[in-house]
PDB file of C-alpha atoms and ligand atoms in Angstrom:
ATOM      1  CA  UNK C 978       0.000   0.000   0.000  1.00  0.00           C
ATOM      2  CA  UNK C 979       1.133   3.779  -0.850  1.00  0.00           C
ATOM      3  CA  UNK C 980       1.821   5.906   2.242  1.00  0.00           C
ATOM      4  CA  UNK C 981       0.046   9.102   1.685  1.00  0.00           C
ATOM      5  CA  UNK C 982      -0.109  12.401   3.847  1.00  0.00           C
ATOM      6  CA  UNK C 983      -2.764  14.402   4.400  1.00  0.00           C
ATOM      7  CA  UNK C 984      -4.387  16.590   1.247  1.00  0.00           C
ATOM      8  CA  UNK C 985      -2.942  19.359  -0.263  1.00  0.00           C
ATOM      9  CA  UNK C 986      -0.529  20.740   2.847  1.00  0.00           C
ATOM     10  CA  UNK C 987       3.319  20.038   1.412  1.00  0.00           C
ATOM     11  CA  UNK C 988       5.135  22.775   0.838  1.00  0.00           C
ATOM     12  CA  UNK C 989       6.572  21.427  -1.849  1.00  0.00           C
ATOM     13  CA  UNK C 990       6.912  23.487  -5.252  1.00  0.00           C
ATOM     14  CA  UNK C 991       8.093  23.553  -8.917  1.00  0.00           C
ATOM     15  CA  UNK C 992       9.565  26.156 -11.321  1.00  0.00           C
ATOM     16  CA  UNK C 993       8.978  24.596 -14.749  1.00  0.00           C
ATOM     17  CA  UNK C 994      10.855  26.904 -16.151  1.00  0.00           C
ATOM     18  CA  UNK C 995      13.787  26.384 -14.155  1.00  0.00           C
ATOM     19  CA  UNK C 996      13.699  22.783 -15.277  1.00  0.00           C
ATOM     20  CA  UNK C 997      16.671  21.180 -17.263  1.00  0.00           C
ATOM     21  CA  UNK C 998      15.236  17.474 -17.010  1.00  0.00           C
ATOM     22  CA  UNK C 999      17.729  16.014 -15.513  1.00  0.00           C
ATOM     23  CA  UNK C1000      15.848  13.321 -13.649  1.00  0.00           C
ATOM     24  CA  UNK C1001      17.369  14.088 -10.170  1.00  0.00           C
ATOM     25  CA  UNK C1002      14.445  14.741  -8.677  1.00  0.00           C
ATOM     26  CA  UNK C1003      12.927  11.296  -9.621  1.00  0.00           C
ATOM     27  CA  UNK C1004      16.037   9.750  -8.322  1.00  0.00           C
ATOM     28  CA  UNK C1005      16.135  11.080  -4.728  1.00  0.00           C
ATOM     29  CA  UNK C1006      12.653  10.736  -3.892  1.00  0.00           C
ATOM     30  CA  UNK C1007      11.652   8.282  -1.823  1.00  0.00           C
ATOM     31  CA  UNK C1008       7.942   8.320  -3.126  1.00  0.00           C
ATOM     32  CA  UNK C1009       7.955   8.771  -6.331  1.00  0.00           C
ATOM     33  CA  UNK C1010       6.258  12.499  -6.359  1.00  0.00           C
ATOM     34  CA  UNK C1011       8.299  13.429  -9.727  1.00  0.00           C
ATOM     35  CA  UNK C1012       7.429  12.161 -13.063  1.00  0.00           C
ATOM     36  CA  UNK C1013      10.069  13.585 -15.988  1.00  0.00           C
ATOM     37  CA  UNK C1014       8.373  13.812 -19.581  1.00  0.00           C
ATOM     38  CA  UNK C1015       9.565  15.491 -22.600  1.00  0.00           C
ATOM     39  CA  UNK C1016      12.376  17.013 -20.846  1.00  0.00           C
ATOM     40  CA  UNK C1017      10.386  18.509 -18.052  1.00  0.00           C
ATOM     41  CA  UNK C1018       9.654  17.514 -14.600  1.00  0.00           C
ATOM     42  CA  UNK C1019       6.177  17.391 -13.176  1.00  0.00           C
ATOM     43  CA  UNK C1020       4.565  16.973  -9.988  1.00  0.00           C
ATOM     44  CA  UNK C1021       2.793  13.859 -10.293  1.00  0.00           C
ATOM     45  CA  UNK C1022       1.915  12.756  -6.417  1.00  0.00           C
ATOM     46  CA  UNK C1023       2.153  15.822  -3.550  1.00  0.00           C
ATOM     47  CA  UNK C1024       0.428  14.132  -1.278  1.00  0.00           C
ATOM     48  CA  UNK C1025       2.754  11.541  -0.829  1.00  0.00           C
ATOM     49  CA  UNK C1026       5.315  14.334  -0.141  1.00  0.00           C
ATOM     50  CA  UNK C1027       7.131  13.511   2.854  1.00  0.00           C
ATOM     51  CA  UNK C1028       9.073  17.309   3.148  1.00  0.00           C
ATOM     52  CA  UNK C1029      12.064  15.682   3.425  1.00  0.00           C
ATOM     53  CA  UNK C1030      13.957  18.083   0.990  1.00  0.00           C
ATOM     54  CA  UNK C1031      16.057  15.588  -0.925  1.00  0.00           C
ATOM     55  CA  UNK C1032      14.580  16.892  -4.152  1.00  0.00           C
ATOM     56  CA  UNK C1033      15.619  20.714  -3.522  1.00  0.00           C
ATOM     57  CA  UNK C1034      19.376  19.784  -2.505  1.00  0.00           C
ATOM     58  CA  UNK C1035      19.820  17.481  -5.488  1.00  0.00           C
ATOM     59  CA  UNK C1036      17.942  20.229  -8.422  1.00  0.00           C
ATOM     60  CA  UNK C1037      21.081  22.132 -10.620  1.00  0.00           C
ATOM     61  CA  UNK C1038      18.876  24.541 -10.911  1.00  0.00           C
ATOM     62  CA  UNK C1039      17.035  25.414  -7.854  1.00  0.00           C
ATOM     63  CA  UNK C1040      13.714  24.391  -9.887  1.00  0.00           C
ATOM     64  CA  UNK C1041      11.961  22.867  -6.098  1.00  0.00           C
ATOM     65  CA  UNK C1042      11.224  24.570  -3.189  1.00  0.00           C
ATOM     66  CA  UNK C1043      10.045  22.960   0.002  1.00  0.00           C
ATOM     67  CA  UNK C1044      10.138  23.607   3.692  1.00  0.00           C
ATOM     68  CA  UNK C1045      12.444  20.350   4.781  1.00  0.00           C
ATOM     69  CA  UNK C1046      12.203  19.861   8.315  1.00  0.00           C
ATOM     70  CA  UNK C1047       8.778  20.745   9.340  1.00  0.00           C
ATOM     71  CA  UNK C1048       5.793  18.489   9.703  1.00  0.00           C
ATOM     72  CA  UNK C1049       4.822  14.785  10.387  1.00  0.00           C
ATOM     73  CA  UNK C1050       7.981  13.632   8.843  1.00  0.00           C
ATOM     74  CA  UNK C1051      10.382  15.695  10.725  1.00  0.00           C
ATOM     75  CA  UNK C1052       8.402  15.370  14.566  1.00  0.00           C
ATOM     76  CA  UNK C1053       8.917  11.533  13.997  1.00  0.00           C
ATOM     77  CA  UNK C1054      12.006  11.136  12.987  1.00  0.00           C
ATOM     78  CA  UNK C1055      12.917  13.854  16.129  1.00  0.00           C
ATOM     79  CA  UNK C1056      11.278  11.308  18.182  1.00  0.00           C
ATOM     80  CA  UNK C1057      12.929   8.248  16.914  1.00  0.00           C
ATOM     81  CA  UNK C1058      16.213   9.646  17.796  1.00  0.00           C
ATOM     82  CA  UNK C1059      15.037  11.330  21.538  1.00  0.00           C
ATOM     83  CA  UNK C1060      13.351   8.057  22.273  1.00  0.00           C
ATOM     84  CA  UNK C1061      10.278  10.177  23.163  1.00  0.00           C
ATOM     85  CA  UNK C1062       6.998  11.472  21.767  1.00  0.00           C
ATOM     86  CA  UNK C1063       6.867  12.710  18.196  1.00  0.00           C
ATOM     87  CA  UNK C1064       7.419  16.597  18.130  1.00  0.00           C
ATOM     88  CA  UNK C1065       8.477  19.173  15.245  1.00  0.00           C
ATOM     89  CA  UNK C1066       9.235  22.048  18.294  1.00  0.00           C
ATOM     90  CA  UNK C1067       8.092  24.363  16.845  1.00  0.00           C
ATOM     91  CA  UNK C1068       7.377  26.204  19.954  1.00  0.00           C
ATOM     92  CA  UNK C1069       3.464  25.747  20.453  1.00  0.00           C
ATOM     93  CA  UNK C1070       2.189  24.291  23.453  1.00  0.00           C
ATOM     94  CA  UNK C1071      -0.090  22.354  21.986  1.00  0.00           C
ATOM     95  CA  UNK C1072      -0.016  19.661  19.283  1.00  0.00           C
ATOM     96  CA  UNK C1073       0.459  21.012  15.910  1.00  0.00           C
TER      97      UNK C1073
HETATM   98  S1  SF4 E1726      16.150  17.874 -10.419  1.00  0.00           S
HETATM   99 FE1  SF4 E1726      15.455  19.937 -10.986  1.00  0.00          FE
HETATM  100  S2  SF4 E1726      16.246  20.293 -13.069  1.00  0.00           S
HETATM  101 FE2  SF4 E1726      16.378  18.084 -12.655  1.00  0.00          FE
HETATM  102  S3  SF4 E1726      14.458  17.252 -13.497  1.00  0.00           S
HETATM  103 FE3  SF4 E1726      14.090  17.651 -11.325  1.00  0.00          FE
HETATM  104  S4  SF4 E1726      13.240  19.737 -11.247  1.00  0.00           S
HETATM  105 FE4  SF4 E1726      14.169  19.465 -13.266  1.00  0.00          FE
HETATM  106  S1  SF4 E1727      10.723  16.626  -0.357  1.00  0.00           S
HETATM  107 FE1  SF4 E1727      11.314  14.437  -0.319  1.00  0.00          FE
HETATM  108  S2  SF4 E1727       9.364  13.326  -0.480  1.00  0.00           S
HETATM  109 FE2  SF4 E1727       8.943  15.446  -1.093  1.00  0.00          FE
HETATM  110  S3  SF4 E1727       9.138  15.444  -3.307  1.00  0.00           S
HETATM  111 FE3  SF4 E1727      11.142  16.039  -2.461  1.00  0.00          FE
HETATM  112  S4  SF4 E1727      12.309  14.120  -2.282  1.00  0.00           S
HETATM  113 FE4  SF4 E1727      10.141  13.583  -2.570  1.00  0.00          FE
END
């Protein structure tokens, strides 16, 4: 089964015309959120976006933007290595 997030709140963006093709993007991700077609990446799956930010680093040409190290993704892995409750501190008292 695909993991998916929850509808339409990754930060996660593309400059088309940035775009050189060069299939990084579709590389790095772990969840296949890139398709590449005619030379041109598209968004195919941002729900499954998982912020991680993989895409961004790896683009020659700066063509993604996405706030890595925020969210679901980020508060678990933060609790995997504290060995306590999932949490993105961000600051609010309250579960974000
Ligand atoms: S890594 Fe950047 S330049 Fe390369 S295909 Fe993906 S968006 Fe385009
Ligand atoms: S941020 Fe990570 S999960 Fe999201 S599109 Fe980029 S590589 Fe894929």
């Amino acid at each position: 089964m695909k993991h998916k997030y929850l509808d339409d709140v990754a930060t996660l963006s593309l400059s088309c015309d940035k775009c050189v093709g060069c299939e990084k993007c579709t590389e790095v991700c772990p969840h296949g959120v890139f398709v590449v077609d005619n030379g041109k990446a598209a968004i195919f799956d941002k729900n499954s976006c998982m912020e991680c930010g993989a895409c961004a680093k790896n683009c020659p040409t700066s063509a993604i933007s996405v706030k890595a190290g925020v969210g679901c993704a980020y508060a678990v892995i933060v609790g995997w290595l504290t060995g306590g409750e999932p949490s993105c501190d961000c600051g609010l008292t309250e579960c974000c």
